[in-house]
Amino acid sequence: MSAPMNGGSPRYNPLESMNRRFDAAVEILGLDEQFANVLRVPDKVVMANMPVTMDNGTIKVFEGYRVVHSVHLGPSKGGIRYSMDVNLDEVKALAAWMTWKCAVVNIPYGGAKGGIKCDPRSMSKGELERLTRAYTLAMKNVFGPENDIPAPDMGTGQQEMAWIVDEYSKIKGHNAWGVVTGKPLVLGGSLGRVEATGRGVMVSTRSALAKLGLKPTEVTCVVQGFGNVGSISAKLISQMGVKIIGISDVTGGYYNTDGIDVNAAIEFIANSPNRNLEGCNIGKKVSNAELLELECDVLVPAAMEDQITPENAHNIKAKLIVEGANGPTTAAADAILQEKGILVVPDILANAGGVTVSYFEWVQNRLGYYWTEERVNRRADRVMKQSFDNVYACSEKYKINMRIAAYVVALEKVSSTLKLRGSF
Ligand code: GLU
């Protein structure tokens, strides 16, 4: 991986960033500290050490987590991340973000997140299967269609979800499709789920451009990260007529003022041996750090946490930032972006299209009745548009930025549920 991405750097702590925004929302709402304290800590933290036999016959022990932050609105929901950067604070922050995200888009879920410290790119399919099954076994009393429902995140996808549903179903003795979302179609997946996060980013971008009085056909956009979220965001945003002038992945950034052919880049990756943009002739090579500071109207950070920091926030030239990744901006950078007058559509709103369609998948699993792609997209677009308008209205009501407004919308919902439910 090229150097500039600083995700996982001990210099920044996503949990600290999450807490600072949470505290700001607590203050705006005048929320009783007793209730705030309940939501400051996760409901449950489960850690497992999982011995896995590697292809060469050796046994390696992997560290895995599942953090359930809240179950106040419904079963907890959130992805599973496979990365060497996984650590408990990061998983705690990501779990809390899932609580706020589900509340912002008004779906009946709490929040959770899982993570395994591993390098999936260096593991064989068999090793990944054994690790995923070991993790499912370790979490068999945490997961469940009515309890806690995982999904893909960084480093995981449909195949891992298929192994989880299979292992969990074997443990329980019946097919339990609803235990996980983001499954392959033939195993109870939903049409539209793969594209859902990127599609939501596109809908958020469209709504924000309208608020700024900018026409899609007259603006340029840079997308950081070209995985599931980044590549599909770039594709759908370019279909709106926006010119994509910069993209990046682990091999670095690619810049072209004439516009990048996003479909060609996606095709290049599909056929490249390492599944990356290395050698792709689509533009001038820039570093990931330079990419964020390019002259453009819209910036979509869709890679990982802590990319926009007090060190580079001053140099960002975009008028609009739409956060495809979770936590790409540190709390300290928020103030700088606000001072510069940049409109930020925060992660817990902008990338909520994924969990929204996860919810639709789970609903379809419960009904045993499957929707058309058109129906999935139409409903997801409606949820994203309505949620954007709610958060925007909240930001105008309290005269706050959209990030804090999203936390206020979420916290208002979760805390009122908490009060109604009571405590021991
Ligand atoms: N990992 C995705 C997220 O961060 C999706 C979670 C889900 O669908 O449960 O939103």
XYZ file of C-alpha atoms and ligand atoms in Angstrom:
434
model
C 0.000 0.000 0.000
C 1.335 3.475 -0.825
C 2.259 5.635 2.123
C -0.142 8.590 2.259
C -3.222 6.955 3.734
C -2.983 7.361 7.460
C -5.935 5.237 8.567
C -5.262 3.348 11.755
C -2.626 5.909 12.673
C -2.346 6.251 16.441
C -2.298 10.022 15.874
C -6.062 9.986 15.482
C -8.685 8.037 17.338
C -12.096 7.612 15.672
C -13.710 6.962 19.050
C -12.549 10.367 20.236
C -13.935 11.986 17.067
C -17.270 10.217 17.573
C -17.446 11.268 21.236
C -16.771 14.926 20.486
C -19.675 15.104 18.055
C -21.888 13.147 20.437
C -21.086 15.612 23.243
C -21.963 18.551 20.980
C -25.352 16.974 20.208
C -25.984 16.246 23.919
C -25.427 19.909 24.669
C -27.669 21.184 21.875
C -30.503 18.896 22.964
C -29.896 19.622 26.653
C -29.977 15.868 27.182
C -29.794 14.664 30.784
C -26.264 13.340 31.402
C -27.686 10.156 32.929
C -29.178 9.216 29.562
C -26.152 10.448 27.661
C -23.948 8.200 29.803
C -25.935 5.119 28.803
C -25.179 5.881 25.155
C -21.535 6.825 25.711
C -20.573 3.198 26.237
C -21.361 0.101 24.195
C -24.017 -2.293 25.378
C -21.715 -5.279 24.894
C -18.123 -5.987 23.795
C -17.182 -9.533 22.777
C -13.622 -10.472 21.973
C -12.478 -13.835 20.652
C -9.124 -15.378 19.853
C -9.604 -17.799 16.997
C -7.063 -20.493 16.089
C -7.122 -21.190 12.359
C -5.163 -23.827 10.435
C -3.339 -22.121 7.587
C -2.717 -23.784 4.212
C 0.870 -24.613 5.182
C -0.336 -26.608 8.184
C 0.619 -24.074 10.870
C -1.935 -22.755 13.343
C -2.363 -19.004 13.571
C -4.415 -17.204 16.218
C -6.586 -14.304 15.006
C -8.120 -11.604 17.173
C -11.771 -10.738 16.504
C -14.324 -8.375 18.010
C -18.024 -7.734 17.934
C -19.194 -4.572 19.643
C -22.921 -4.045 20.139
C -23.410 -0.373 20.852
C -27.182 -0.144 21.208
C -30.326 -2.243 20.831
C -32.786 0.487 21.777
C -34.426 0.808 18.364
C -34.214 -2.850 17.373
C -31.675 -5.625 16.770
C -28.162 -4.294 16.366
C -26.850 -3.938 12.824
C -23.452 -3.364 11.309
C -20.719 -4.770 9.136
C -17.647 -6.882 9.762
C -14.246 -5.522 8.811
C -11.160 -7.566 7.939
C -8.078 -5.370 8.232
C -4.729 -5.196 9.977
C -5.801 -1.809 11.406
C -8.702 -3.308 13.394
C -8.555 -2.364 17.080
C -11.129 -2.119 19.839
C -11.485 1.681 19.853
C -12.050 1.675 16.118
C -14.720 -1.046 16.360
C -16.406 0.810 19.246
C -16.562 4.010 17.183
C -17.853 2.154 14.127
C -20.524 0.415 16.255
C -21.752 3.718 17.696
C -21.801 5.235 14.206
C -24.113 2.392 13.134
C -26.537 3.333 15.952
C -26.607 6.964 14.816
C -26.753 5.987 11.134
C -29.777 3.698 11.548
C -31.532 6.366 13.614
C -30.803 9.093 11.032
C -32.454 7.081 8.252
C -35.202 5.944 10.592
C -34.813 2.184 10.294
C -35.651 -0.026 13.304
C -32.138 -1.134 14.215
C -29.546 -0.477 16.863
C -25.854 -0.398 16.034
C -22.960 -2.868 16.108
C -19.709 -3.573 14.319
C -17.297 -6.459 14.031
C -13.686 -6.683 13.100
C -10.948 -9.249 12.677
C -7.315 -8.213 12.690
C -6.066 -9.909 9.520
C -4.806 -9.127 6.044
C -7.451 -10.697 3.787
C -5.436 -9.971 0.621
C -2.648 -12.224 1.779
C -4.943 -15.129 2.738
C -6.240 -17.947 0.541
C -9.953 -18.567 0.060
C -9.734 -21.634 2.295
C -8.021 -19.701 5.085
C -10.614 -16.930 4.877
C -13.415 -19.501 4.990
C -12.005 -21.202 8.105
C -11.471 -17.837 9.801
C -14.990 -16.637 8.968
C -16.541 -19.886 10.237
C -14.468 -19.698 13.446
C -15.636 -16.126 14.002
C -19.284 -17.123 13.430
C -18.930 -19.955 15.941
C -17.345 -17.588 18.471
C -20.214 -15.119 17.994
C -23.053 -17.662 17.786
C -24.760 -16.255 20.863
C -24.332 -12.667 19.739
C -25.553 -12.955 16.127
C -29.168 -13.732 15.298
C -31.925 -12.370 13.045
C -33.623 -10.852 16.105
C -30.431 -9.981 17.963
C -27.484 -8.798 15.933
C -27.190 -8.822 12.146
C -23.782 -8.449 10.484
C -23.077 -7.288 6.919
C -20.031 -6.619 4.738
C -17.584 -3.815 5.473
C -13.964 -3.171 4.452
C -12.282 -6.422 3.413
C -15.460 -8.526 3.381
C -18.198 -9.156 0.821
C -20.845 -11.598 -0.339
C -18.657 -14.695 0.035
C -17.962 -14.041 3.740
C -21.675 -13.412 4.307
C -22.473 -16.741 2.584
C -20.090 -18.566 4.966
C -21.644 -16.830 7.972
C -25.205 -17.730 6.988
C -24.135 -21.309 6.312
C -22.210 -21.762 9.576
C -24.866 -20.061 11.685
C -27.640 -22.102 10.010
C -25.735 -25.340 10.728
C -25.305 -24.359 14.385
C -29.016 -23.568 14.736
C -30.230 -26.511 12.646
C -32.273 -24.492 10.162
C -31.680 -21.932 7.431
C -31.525 -18.541 9.078
C -31.272 -16.187 6.082
C -31.948 -13.099 8.170
C -28.845 -13.516 10.366
C -26.731 -11.507 7.957
C -27.258 -9.110 5.042
C -25.230 -8.406 1.935
C -25.601 -12.075 0.958
C -25.363 -13.378 -2.594
C -28.736 -13.253 -4.381
C -29.142 -17.043 -4.443
C -28.760 -17.166 -0.645
C -31.488 -14.642 0.128
C -29.649 -11.480 -0.860
C -31.435 -8.419 -2.181
C -31.249 -6.873 -5.608
C -29.607 -3.477 -5.327
C -27.630 -4.239 -2.138
C -24.178 -4.215 -3.762
C -24.765 -0.766 -5.265
C -26.772 0.609 -2.314
C -24.087 2.574 -0.449
C -22.759 4.217 -3.613
C -26.278 4.945 -4.746
C -27.038 6.680 -1.445
C -23.854 8.744 -1.833
C -25.114 9.794 -5.283
C -28.551 10.756 -3.917
C -26.886 12.754 -1.106
C -24.637 14.489 -3.630
C -27.636 15.373 -5.803
C -29.558 16.781 -2.808
C -26.559 18.803 -1.596
C -25.774 20.216 -5.055
C -29.382 21.411 -5.297
C -29.039 23.195 -1.920
C -25.867 24.874 -3.163
C -27.566 25.890 -6.417
C -25.024 23.913 -8.480
C -25.925 21.996 -11.632
C -24.470 18.465 -11.829
C -23.401 19.045 -15.427
C -21.310 22.033 -14.376
C -19.336 20.530 -11.491
C -16.259 18.356 -11.051
C -15.739 15.633 -8.477
C -12.853 13.739 -6.883
C -13.447 10.340 -5.278
C -10.937 8.895 -2.808
C -11.063 5.091 -2.621
C -12.204 2.772 -5.404
C -13.617 -0.201 -3.538
C -17.316 -1.033 -3.515
C -18.388 2.377 -2.166
C -15.958 4.611 -4.081
C -16.272 2.939 -7.475
C -20.058 2.798 -7.462
C -20.356 6.345 -6.084
C -18.062 7.548 -8.878
C -20.039 5.639 -11.502
C -23.455 6.881 -10.386
C -22.295 10.462 -9.767
C -20.789 10.544 -13.262
C -24.109 9.251 -14.647
C -25.680 12.414 -13.175
C -23.505 14.415 -15.570
C -20.790 15.327 -13.040
C -17.236 15.194 -14.389
C -15.090 12.852 -12.276
C -11.560 14.306 -12.442
C -9.808 12.251 -9.775
C -9.974 8.750 -8.304
C -7.624 6.703 -6.133
C -6.981 3.341 -4.567
C -4.125 1.722 -2.647
C -1.816 2.307 -5.627
C -2.292 6.103 -5.421
C -4.336 8.827 -7.097
C -5.175 9.421 -10.780
C -6.041 12.928 -11.994
C -7.443 14.007 -15.332
C -9.089 17.407 -15.922
C -10.725 16.065 -19.098
C -12.640 13.599 -16.973
C -11.995 9.980 -16.021
C -13.850 7.151 -17.720
C -15.130 5.498 -14.539
C -16.506 2.432 -16.314
C -13.126 1.838 -17.952
C -11.431 2.058 -14.533
C -13.904 -0.436 -13.039
C -13.298 -2.801 -15.946
C -9.531 -2.383 -15.621
C -9.660 -3.448 -11.968
C -11.858 -6.450 -12.731
C -9.203 -7.726 -15.154
C -6.059 -6.702 -13.254
C -4.137 -9.444 -11.420
C -4.063 -7.568 -8.098
C -7.532 -6.046 -8.444
C -6.216 -2.493 -8.342
C -5.532 0.519 -10.596
C -1.769 -0.092 -10.964
C -0.817 0.665 -14.578
C -4.231 2.051 -15.502
C -3.774 4.764 -18.087
C -6.558 7.122 -17.024
C -4.742 10.204 -15.802
C -1.728 11.807 -14.215
C -0.447 9.986 -11.129
C -0.779 11.929 -7.845
C -0.418 10.834 -4.233
C -3.479 10.105 -2.126
C -2.648 13.183 -0.040
C -2.489 15.403 -3.157
C -5.733 13.936 -4.438
C -7.700 15.309 -1.467
C -6.390 18.805 -2.142
C -7.190 18.934 -5.874
C -9.157 21.810 -7.339
C -12.721 20.418 -7.608
C -16.315 21.140 -6.549
C -17.207 17.858 -4.847
C -14.956 15.581 -2.812
C -16.111 12.081 -1.897
C -13.803 10.436 0.664
C -14.739 6.769 0.330
C -11.624 5.025 1.621
C -11.213 4.904 5.382
C -11.106 6.893 8.622
C -9.034 9.955 9.459
C -8.211 11.179 5.957
C -9.258 14.813 6.428
C -7.395 16.100 9.454
C -6.267 19.478 10.830
C -3.122 18.956 8.759
C -4.805 19.049 5.357
C -8.299 20.508 5.979
C -7.048 24.057 5.262
C -5.934 22.966 1.790
C -9.177 21.359 0.682
C -10.695 23.221 -2.251
C -13.994 21.401 -2.723
C -17.240 23.264 -1.952
C -18.982 20.055 -0.966
C -17.756 16.923 0.818
C -19.947 13.810 0.754
C -18.576 11.162 3.102
C -18.790 7.691 1.576
C -16.446 6.186 4.190
C -17.119 5.959 7.906
C -15.241 8.612 9.854
C -13.079 10.080 7.050
C -12.938 13.461 8.812
C -11.511 13.927 12.305
C -13.517 16.017 14.787
C -10.755 18.634 14.890
C -10.992 19.073 11.117
C -14.762 19.745 11.260
C -14.270 23.286 12.545
C -11.762 24.118 9.798
C -14.098 22.881 7.058
C -16.963 24.849 8.572
C -14.866 28.016 8.712
C -14.034 27.553 5.047
C -17.767 27.333 4.264
C -17.561 23.785 2.924
C -20.843 21.879 3.105
C -20.203 18.414 4.571
C -22.770 15.641 4.189
C -21.643 13.461 7.091
C -20.952 9.742 6.934
C -23.864 8.703 9.148
C -26.184 10.229 6.549
C -24.279 10.018 3.248
C -23.315 6.335 3.405
C -26.540 5.089 5.028
C -27.881 3.717 1.733
C -26.064 0.440 2.436
C -27.698 -0.292 5.753
C -31.044 0.905 4.391
C -30.998 -1.783 1.707
C -29.648 -4.245 4.304
C -32.854 -3.555 6.189
C -34.869 -4.216 3.005
C -32.954 -7.495 2.573
C -33.802 -8.567 6.123
C -37.473 -7.610 5.600
C -37.549 -9.689 2.384
C -35.963 -12.644 4.245
C -38.660 -12.436 6.923
C -41.424 -12.253 4.334
C -39.924 -14.842 2.003
C -41.033 -12.470 -0.763
C -38.471 -10.735 -2.947
C -38.675 -7.267 -4.458
C -37.667 -6.012 -7.889
C -34.535 -3.903 -8.148
C -36.679 -0.984 -9.205
C -38.673 -1.220 -5.961
C -35.537 -1.496 -3.812
C -33.926 1.532 -5.473
C -37.055 3.652 -5.418
C -37.592 3.053 -1.696
C -33.941 3.511 -0.805
C -33.748 6.765 -2.785
C -36.818 8.023 -0.955
C -35.292 7.198 2.442
C -32.025 8.924 1.528
C -33.732 12.042 0.170
C -36.070 12.348 3.168
C -33.209 11.825 5.618
C -31.114 14.473 3.883
C -34.006 16.943 4.092
C -34.573 16.147 7.807
C -30.928 16.676 8.685
C -30.734 19.831 6.587
C -33.843 21.228 8.312
C -32.331 20.394 11.708
C -29.106 22.192 10.763
C -31.128 25.293 9.872
C -33.251 25.067 13.020
C -30.263 25.014 15.395
C -27.862 26.887 13.081
C -25.352 24.038 13.180
C -23.472 22.127 10.498
C -24.989 19.016 8.947
C -22.667 16.691 10.894
C -23.862 17.837 14.296
C -27.414 18.060 12.946
C -27.270 14.377 11.977
C -26.139 13.488 15.511
C -28.949 15.650 16.936
C -31.577 13.903 14.774
C -30.208 10.491 15.783
C -29.738 11.246 19.451
C -33.206 12.742 19.774
C -34.653 9.504 18.459
C -32.498 7.065 20.427
C -32.697 8.991 23.703
C -36.486 9.324 23.557
C -36.737 5.563 22.986
C -34.352 4.980 25.868
C -36.464 7.117 28.197
C -39.682 5.347 27.187
C -38.153 1.918 27.673
C -36.764 2.848 31.077
C -33.941 1.053 32.838
C -33.271 -1.374 35.694
N -20.774 -1.743 6.585
C -21.829 -0.903 6.111
C -21.867 0.398 6.890
O -20.904 0.790 7.495
C -23.159 -1.622 6.035
C -23.700 -2.108 7.333
C -24.966 -2.953 7.199
O -25.519 -3.026 6.124
O -25.362 -3.505 8.219
O -22.834 1.101 6.863
